[in-house]
Coordinates of C-alpha atoms in Angstrom, one line a residue:
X1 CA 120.3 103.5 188.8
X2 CA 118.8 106.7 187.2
X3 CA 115.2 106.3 185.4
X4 CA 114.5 107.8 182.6
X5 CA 111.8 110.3 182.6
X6 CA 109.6 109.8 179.5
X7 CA 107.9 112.6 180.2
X8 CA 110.4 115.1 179.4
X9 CA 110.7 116.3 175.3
X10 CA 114.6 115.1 175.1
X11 CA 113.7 111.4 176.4
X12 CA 111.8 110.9 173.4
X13 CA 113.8 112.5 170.9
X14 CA 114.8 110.6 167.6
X15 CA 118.3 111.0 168.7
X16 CA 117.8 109.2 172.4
X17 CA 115.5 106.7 170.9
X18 CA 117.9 105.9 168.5
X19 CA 121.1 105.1 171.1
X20 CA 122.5 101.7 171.9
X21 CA 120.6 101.6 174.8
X22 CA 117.3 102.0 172.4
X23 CA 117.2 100.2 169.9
X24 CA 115.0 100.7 167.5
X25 CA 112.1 98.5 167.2
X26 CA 111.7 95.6 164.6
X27 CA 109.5 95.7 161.6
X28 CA 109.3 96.2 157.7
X29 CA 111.2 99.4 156.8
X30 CA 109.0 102.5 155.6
X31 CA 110.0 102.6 151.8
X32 CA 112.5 105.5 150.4
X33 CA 111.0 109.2 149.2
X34 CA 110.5 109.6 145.4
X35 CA 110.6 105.5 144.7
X36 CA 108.7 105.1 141.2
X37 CA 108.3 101.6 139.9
X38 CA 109.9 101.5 136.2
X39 CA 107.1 100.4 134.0
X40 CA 107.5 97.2 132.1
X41 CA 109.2 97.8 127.9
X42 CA 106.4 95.9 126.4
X43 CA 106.3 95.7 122.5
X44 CA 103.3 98.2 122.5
X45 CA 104.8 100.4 124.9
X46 CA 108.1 100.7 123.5
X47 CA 106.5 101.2 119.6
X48 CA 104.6 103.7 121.9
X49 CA 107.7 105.4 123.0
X50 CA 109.5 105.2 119.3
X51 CA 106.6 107.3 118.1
X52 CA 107.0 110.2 120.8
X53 CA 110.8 110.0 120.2
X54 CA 110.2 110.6 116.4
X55 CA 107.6 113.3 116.7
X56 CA 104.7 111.3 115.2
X57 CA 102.4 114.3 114.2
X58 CA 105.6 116.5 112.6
X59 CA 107.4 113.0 111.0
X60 CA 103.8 112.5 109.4
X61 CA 104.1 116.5 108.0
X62 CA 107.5 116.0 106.7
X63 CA 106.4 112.8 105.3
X64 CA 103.6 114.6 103.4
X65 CA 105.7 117.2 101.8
X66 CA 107.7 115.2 101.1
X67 CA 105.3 112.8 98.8
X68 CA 104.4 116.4 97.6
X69 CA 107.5 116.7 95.6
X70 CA 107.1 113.1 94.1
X71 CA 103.5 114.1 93.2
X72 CA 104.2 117.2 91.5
X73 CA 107.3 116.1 90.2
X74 CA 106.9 116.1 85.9
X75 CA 109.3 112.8 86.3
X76 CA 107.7 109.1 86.2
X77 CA 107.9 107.7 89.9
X78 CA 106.7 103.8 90.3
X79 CA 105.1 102.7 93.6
X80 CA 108.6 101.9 94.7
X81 CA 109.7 104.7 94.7
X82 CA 106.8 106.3 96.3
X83 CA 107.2 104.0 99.2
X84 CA 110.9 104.1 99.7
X85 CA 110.8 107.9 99.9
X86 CA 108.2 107.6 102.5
X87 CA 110.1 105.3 104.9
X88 CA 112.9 106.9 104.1
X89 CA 111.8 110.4 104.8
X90 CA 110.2 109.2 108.0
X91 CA 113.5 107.5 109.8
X92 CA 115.2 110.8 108.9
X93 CA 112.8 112.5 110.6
X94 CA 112.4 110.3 113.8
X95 CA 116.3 110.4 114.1
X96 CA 116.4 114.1 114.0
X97 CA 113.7 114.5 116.4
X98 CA 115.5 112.1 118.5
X99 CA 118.6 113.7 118.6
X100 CA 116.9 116.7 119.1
X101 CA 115.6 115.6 122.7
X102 CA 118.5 113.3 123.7
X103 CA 120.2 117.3 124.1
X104 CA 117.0 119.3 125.7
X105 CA 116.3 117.2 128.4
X106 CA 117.0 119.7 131.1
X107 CA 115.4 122.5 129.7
X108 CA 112.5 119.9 128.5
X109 CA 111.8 119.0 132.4
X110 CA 111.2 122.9 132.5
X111 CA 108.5 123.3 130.5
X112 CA 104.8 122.4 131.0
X113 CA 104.8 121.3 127.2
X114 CA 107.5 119.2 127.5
X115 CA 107.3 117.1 130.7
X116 CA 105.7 114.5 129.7
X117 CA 108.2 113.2 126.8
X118 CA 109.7 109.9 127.3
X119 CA 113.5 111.0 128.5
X120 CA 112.7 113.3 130.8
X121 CA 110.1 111.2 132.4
X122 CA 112.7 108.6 131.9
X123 CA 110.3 106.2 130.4
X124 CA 113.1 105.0 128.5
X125 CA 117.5 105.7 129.3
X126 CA 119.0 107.6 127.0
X127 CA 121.2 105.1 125.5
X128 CA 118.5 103.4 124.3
X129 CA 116.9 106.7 122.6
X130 CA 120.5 107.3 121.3
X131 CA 120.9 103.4 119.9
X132 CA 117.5 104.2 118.0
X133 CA 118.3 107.9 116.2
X134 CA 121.6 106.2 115.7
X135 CA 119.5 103.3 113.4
X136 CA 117.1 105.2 112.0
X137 CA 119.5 108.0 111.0
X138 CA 121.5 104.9 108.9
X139 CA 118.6 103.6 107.7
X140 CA 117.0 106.6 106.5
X141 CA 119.7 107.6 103.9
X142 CA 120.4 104.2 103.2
X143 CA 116.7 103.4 101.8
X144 CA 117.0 106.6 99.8
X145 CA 120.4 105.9 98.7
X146 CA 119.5 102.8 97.0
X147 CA 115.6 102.7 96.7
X148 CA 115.5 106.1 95.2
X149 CA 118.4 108.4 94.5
X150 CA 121.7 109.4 96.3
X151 CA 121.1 113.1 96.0
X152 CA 117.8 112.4 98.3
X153 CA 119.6 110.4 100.6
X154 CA 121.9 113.4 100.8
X155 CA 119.5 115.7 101.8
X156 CA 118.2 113.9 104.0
X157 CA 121.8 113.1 105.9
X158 CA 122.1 117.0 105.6
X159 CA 118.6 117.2 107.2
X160 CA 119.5 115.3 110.1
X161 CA 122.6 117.5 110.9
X162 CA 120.7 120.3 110.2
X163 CA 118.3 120.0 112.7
X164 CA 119.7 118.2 115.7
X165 CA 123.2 120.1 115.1
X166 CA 122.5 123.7 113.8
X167 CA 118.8 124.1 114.8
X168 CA 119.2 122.7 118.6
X169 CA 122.2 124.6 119.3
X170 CA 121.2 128.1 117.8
X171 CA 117.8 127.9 120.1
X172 CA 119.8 128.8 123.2
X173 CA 122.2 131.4 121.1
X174 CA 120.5 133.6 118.4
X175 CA 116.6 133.8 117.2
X176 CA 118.6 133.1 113.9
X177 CA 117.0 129.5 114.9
X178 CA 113.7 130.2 113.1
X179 CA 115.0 130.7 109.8
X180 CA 117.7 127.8 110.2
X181 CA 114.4 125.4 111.1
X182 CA 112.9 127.2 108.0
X183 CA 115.5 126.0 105.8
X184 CA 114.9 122.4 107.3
X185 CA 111.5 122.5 106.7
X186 CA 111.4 123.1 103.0
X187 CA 114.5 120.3 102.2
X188 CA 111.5 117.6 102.1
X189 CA 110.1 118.8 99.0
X190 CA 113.4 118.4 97.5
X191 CA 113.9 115.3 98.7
X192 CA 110.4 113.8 96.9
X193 CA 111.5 115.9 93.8
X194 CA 114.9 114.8 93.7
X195 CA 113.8 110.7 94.6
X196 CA 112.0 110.6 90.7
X197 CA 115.5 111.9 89.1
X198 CA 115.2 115.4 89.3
X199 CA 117.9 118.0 89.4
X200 CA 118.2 121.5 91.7
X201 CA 120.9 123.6 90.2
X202 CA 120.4 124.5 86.0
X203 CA 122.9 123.0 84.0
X204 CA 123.4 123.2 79.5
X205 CA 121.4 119.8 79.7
X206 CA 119.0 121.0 82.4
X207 CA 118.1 124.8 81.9
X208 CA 115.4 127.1 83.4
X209 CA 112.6 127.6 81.6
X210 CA 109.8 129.8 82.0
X211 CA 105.9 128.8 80.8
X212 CA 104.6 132.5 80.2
X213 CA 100.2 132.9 80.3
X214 CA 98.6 132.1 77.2
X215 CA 97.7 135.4 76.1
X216 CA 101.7 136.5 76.3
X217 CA 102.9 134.0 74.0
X218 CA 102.1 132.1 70.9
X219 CA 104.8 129.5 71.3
X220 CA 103.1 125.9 71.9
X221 CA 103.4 124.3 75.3
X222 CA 106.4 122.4 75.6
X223 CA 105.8 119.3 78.2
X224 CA 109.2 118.2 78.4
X225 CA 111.0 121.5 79.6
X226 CA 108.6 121.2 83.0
X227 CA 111.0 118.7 84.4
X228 CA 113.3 122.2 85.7
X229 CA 115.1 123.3 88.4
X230 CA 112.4 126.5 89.2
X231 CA 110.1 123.8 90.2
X232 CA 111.8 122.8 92.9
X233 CA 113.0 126.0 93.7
X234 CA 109.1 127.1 94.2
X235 CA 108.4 123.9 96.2
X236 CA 111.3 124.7 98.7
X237 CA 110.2 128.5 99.1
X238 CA 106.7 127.3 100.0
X239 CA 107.4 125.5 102.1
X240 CA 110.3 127.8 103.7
X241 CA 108.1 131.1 104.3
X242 CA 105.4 129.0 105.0
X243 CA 107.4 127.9 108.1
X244 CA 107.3 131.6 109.8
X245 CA 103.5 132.1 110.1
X246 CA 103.0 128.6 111.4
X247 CA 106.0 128.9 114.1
X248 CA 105.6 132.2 114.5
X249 CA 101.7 132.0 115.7
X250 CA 102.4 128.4 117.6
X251 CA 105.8 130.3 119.4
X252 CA 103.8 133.4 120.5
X253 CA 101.1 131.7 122.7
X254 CA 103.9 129.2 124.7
X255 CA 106.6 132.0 124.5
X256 CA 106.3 132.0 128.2
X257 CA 107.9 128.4 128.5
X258 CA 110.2 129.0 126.1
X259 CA 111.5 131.8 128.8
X260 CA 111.6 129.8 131.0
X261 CA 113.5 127.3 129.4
X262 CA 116.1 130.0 128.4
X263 CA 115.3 129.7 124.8
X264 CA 116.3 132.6 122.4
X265 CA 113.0 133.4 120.4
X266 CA 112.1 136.2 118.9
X267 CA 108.4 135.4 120.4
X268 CA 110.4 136.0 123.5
X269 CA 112.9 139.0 122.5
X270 CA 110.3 140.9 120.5
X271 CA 106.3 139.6 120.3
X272 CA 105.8 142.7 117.7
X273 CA 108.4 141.6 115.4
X274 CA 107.7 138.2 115.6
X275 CA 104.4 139.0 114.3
X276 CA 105.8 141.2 111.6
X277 CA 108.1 138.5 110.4
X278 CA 104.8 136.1 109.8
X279 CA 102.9 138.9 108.5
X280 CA 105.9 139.2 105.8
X281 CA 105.8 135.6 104.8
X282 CA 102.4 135.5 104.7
X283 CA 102.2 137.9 101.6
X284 CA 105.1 136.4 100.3
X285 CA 103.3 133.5 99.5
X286 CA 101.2 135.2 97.4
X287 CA 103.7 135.6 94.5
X288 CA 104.7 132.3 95.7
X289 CA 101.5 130.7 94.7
X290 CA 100.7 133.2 92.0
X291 CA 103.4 133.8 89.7
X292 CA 106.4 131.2 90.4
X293 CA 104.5 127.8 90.3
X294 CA 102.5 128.5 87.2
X295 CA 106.3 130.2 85.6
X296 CA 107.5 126.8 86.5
X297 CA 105.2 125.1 84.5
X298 CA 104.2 122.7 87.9
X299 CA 100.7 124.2 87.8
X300 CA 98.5 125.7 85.3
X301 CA 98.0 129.6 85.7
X302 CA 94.3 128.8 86.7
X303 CA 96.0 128.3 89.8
X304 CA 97.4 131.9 89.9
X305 CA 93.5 132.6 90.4
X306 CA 92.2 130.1 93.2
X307 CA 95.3 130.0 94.9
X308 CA 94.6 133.8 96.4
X309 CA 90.9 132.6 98.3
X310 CA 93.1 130.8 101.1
X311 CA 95.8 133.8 100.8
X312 CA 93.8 136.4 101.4
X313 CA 91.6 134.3 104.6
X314 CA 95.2 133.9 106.1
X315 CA 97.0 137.2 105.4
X316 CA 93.8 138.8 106.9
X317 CA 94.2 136.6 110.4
X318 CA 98.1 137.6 110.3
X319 CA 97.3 141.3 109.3
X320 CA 95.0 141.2 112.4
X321 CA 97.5 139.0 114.8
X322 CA 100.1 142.4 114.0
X323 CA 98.2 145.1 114.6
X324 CA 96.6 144.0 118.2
X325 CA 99.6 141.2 119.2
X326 CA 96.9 139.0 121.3
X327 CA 97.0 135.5 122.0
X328 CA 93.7 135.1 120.3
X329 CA 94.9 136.4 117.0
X330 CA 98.0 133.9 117.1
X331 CA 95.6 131.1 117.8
X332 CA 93.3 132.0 114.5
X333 CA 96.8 132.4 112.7
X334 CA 98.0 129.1 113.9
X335 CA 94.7 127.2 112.8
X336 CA 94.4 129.1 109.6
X337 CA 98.0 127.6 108.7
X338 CA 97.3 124.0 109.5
X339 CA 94.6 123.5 106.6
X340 CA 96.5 126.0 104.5
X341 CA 99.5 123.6 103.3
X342 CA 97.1 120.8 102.6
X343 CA 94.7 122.8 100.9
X344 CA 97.7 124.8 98.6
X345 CA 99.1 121.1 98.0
X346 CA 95.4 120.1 97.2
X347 CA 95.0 122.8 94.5
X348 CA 98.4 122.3 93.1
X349 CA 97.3 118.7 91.9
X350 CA 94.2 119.9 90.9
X351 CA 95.8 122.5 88.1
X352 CA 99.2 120.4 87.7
X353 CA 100.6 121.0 84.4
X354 CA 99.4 118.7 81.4
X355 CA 96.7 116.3 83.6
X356 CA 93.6 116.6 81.7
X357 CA 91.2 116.0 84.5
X358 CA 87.9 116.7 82.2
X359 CA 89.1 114.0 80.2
X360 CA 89.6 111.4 82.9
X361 CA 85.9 112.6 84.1
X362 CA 84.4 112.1 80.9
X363 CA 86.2 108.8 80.3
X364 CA 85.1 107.5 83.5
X365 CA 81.8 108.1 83.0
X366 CA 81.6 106.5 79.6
X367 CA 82.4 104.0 81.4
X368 CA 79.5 103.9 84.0
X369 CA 77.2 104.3 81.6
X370 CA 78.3 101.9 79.5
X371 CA 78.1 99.7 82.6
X372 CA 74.3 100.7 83.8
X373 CA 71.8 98.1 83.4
X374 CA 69.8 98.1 86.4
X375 CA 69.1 101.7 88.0
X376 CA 68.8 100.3 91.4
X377 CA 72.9 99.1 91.1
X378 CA 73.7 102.4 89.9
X379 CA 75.3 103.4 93.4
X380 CA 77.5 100.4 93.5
X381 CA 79.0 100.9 89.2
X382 CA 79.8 104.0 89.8
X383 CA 81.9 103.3 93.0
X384 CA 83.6 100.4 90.8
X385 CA 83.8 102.3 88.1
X386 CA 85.7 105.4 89.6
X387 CA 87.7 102.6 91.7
X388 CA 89.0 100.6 88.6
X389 CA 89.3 104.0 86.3
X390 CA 91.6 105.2 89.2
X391 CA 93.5 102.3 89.1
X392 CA 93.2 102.8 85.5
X393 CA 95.7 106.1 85.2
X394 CA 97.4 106.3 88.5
X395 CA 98.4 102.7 89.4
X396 CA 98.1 100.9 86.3
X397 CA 96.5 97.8 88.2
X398 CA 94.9 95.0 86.2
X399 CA 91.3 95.8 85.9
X400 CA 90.4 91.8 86.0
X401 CA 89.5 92.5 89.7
X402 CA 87.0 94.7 89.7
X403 CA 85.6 93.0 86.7
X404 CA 85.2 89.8 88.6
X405 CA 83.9 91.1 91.8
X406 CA 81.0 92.8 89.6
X407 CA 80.5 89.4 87.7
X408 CA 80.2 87.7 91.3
X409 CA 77.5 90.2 92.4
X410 CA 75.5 89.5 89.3
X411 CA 75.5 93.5 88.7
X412 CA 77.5 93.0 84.9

C-alpha cells in the first residue's frame, strides 16, 4: 500500500483533505461571512425607528409652518384645533417621508448621508415601514378631516402624493425636482390657514382686498376684510422661495453624493446656477416681506421696515455664495436660512394686524403693580403676573389658579 507523502503541497490541499478517505475533523463549525445578529424591536427602539422613518427634525419644520398659518390666520382657532392640525400635520409628514425612503433604498446605501437610515441598515423590513406610512398617511387626513377642516385634510392627502410620488420620482429625471419640493414646502401654511376656516381662491363673498400705508389712504382700517385669500397667498410664497436658498446652499456642499447616487440636481448639473437660483429667491423675499404681507393686512407695515435687517444679512451671504461658488459660502448661506424662517415668523407676530401689544404691556403691568406689596416678592408677581395675563388673552384659562398659588405662598 502506497503512503502518503505529507510533505508534498498537493497532500495537504483542501481538496485531498477533504476526500472520503479524509474526513474532515469534528468540531463546532466556524460561523458564516457577513452574519449580523438582528437587534431586538423594543418599544424604545422601534418609537426610535418611527422618528427616523418620519424625518423628526423636517416633520418638526413642517409642523411649525404649519402652526404659522393658524397663528397668523385673522380667524378664531380654539386649542383644538391648534392641536389637531399639529398631529395632523405631523403623520402627513412622517408618511411622506416614509414613503419617500421605502423607494431610495438603493441609492440611500450609496451615500455617506444616508447609510445609516433604518431600511437600508435593515433595522426594520420594509413591510413594516410600509404598514406604518400606510397608517399615518390615513390618519393624517382623517384628524384634519374631522378635527379641523376637509380642505386641510385635502392638502395634506395632496401633500403626501406630492412628495413621495412627484418629488421622489423627478430626483432621478429632471432638476425640475427642486421647485416641485418647493411647492411641497409652502402647502403647510395653507394647511394651518385653511384648519381655522379660511379660504384660498377669491370668491363675491370672499374678495381680495388690499390694506394700503397710512399716509396713502384716509379710509379707516377695516378688521374684517383681513380674513383674504392674499394672506395665504403671501404665506405660501414665503415659504416657497424660501425653499431655494435653504436647499440650494444644503445641496451644494453634498452634491457629490447626490452624484453618486445618480440624482439629477442642479447642484450637480450646474453649481453656478444653482447658486443664481438662491441668489434670486433670496431678493424675492424682500417684496415678499415688504410689500405683500403688510398689502394683505396679516402684518402691520412697520414690518415692511424690520423685516429687511434679516434680508439684507442673508442676501449679502447668498450675493457672496454667487460670486466665488465655495463650499464656505454655501455653509454661511445654509446657517443664515435656518434662523431666518423663525425669526421672519417671529416678527410677523410681533406686527400682526390689530394686536395691540402696548396695550397688553400696559395692562399687565397695572396688574403687577397693583399686586406689589413686598419689594423683596417682586421677582415672583411679576412672573405670575405675566403667566396669568397670558393666560388672560391667549388661552382664556381661569385665573383662580394663579390666584391661589399666590394666596398659598403668603405673597397676596
Amino acid at each position: 500500500m502506497r503512503k502518503l507523502d505529507v510533505s508534498h503541497p498537493a497532500a495537504t490541499s483542501p481538496s485531498r483533505l477533504r476526500s472520503p478517505r479524509n474526513p474532515p475533523l469534528p468540531g463546532p463549525k466556524p460561523p458564516p461571512g457577513g452574519f449580523k445578529e438582528v437587534e431586538v424591536l423594543t418599544p424604545r427602539r422601534l418609537l426610535k425607528i418611527y422618528a427616523q422613518l418620519a424625518k423628526s427634525r423636517l416633520t418638526f419644520l413642517v409642523v411649525l409652518t404649519a402652526m404659522s398659518g393658524v397663528a397668523l390666520s385673522p380667524l378664531p382657532a380654539t386649542v383644538p384645533i391648534l392641536l389637531s392640525t399639529a398631529v395632523g400635520t405631523a403623520l402627513c409628514s412622517a408618511s411622506a417621508n416614509t414613503l419617500n425612503q421605502l423607494q431610495e433604498i438603493p441609492y440611500d446605501a450609496q451615500m455617506a448621508r444616508t447609510r445609516q437610515r433604518p431600511l437600508v441598515r435593515r433595522a426594520i423590513s420594509p413591510l413594516h415601514a410600509a404598514g406604518f406610512a400606510a397608517v399615518t398617511g390615513v390618519a393624517g387626513p382623517a384628524v384634519l378631516w374631522f378635527m379641523a377642516s376637509p380642505l386641510a385634510a385635502c392638502l395634506g392627502a395632496a401633500n403626501i402624493v406630492l412628495y413621495a410620488v412627484a418629488y421622489t420620482w423627478l430626483k432621478r429625471k429632471s432638476v425640475s425636482n427642486t421647485w416641485v419640493g418647493a411647492v411641497v414646502g409652502g402647502i403647510p401654511p395653507l394647511m394651518g390657514w385653511t384648519a381655522c376656516g379660511g379660504q384660498l381662491l377669491p370668491t363675491e363673498d370672499y374678495p381680495i382686498h388690499l390694506f394700503l400705508p397710512s399716509f396713502l389712504t384716509e379710509a379707516p382700517l377695516d378688521m374684517s376684510m383681513i380674513d383674504n385669500p392674499l394672506g395665504a397667498f403671501a404665506l405660501f410664497m414665503l415659504l416657497y422661495s424660501w425653499q431655494f436658498p435653504h436647499f440650494n446652499s444644503l445641496s451644494h456642499f453634498i452634491r457629490g453624493s447626490y452624484a453618486q447616487a445618480g440624482y439629477k440636481m442642479l447642484c450637480v448639473l450646474n453649481p453656478q446656477k444653482n447658486a443664481l437660483v438662491a441668489l434670486r429667491h433670496s431678493l424675492l423675499l424682500v417684496p415678499i416681506c415688504s410689500i405683500m404681507f403688510p398689502l394683505s393686512g396679516l402684518t402691520t407695515w412697520a414690518f415692511a421696515v424690520t423685516s429687511l435687517v434679516p434680508n439684507a444679512i442673508c442676501i449679502r451671504g447668498s450675493w457672496n455664495w454667487w460670486r466665488r461658488c465655495g463650499e464656505k459660502e454655501a455653509r454661511v448661506t445654509f446657517q443664515h436660512y435656518l434662523w431666518y424662517l423663525p425669526v421672519m415668523l417671529a416678527l410677523m407676530m410681533v406686527h400682526k394686524q390689530g394686536l395691540d401689544w402696548r396695550r397688553w404691556w400696559r395692562e399687565t403691568f397695572c396688574r403687577i403693580r397693583h399686586k406689589l406689596r413686598f419689594r423683596k416678592y417682586s421677582r415672583p408677581i411679576i412672573c405670575f403676573a405675566v403667566i396669568r395675563s397670558v393666560n388672560h388673552r391667549l388661552l382664556e384659562l381661569d385665573p383662580l389658579l394663579v390666584k391661589l398659588w399666590l394666596s398659598h405662598a403668603n405673597i397676596m
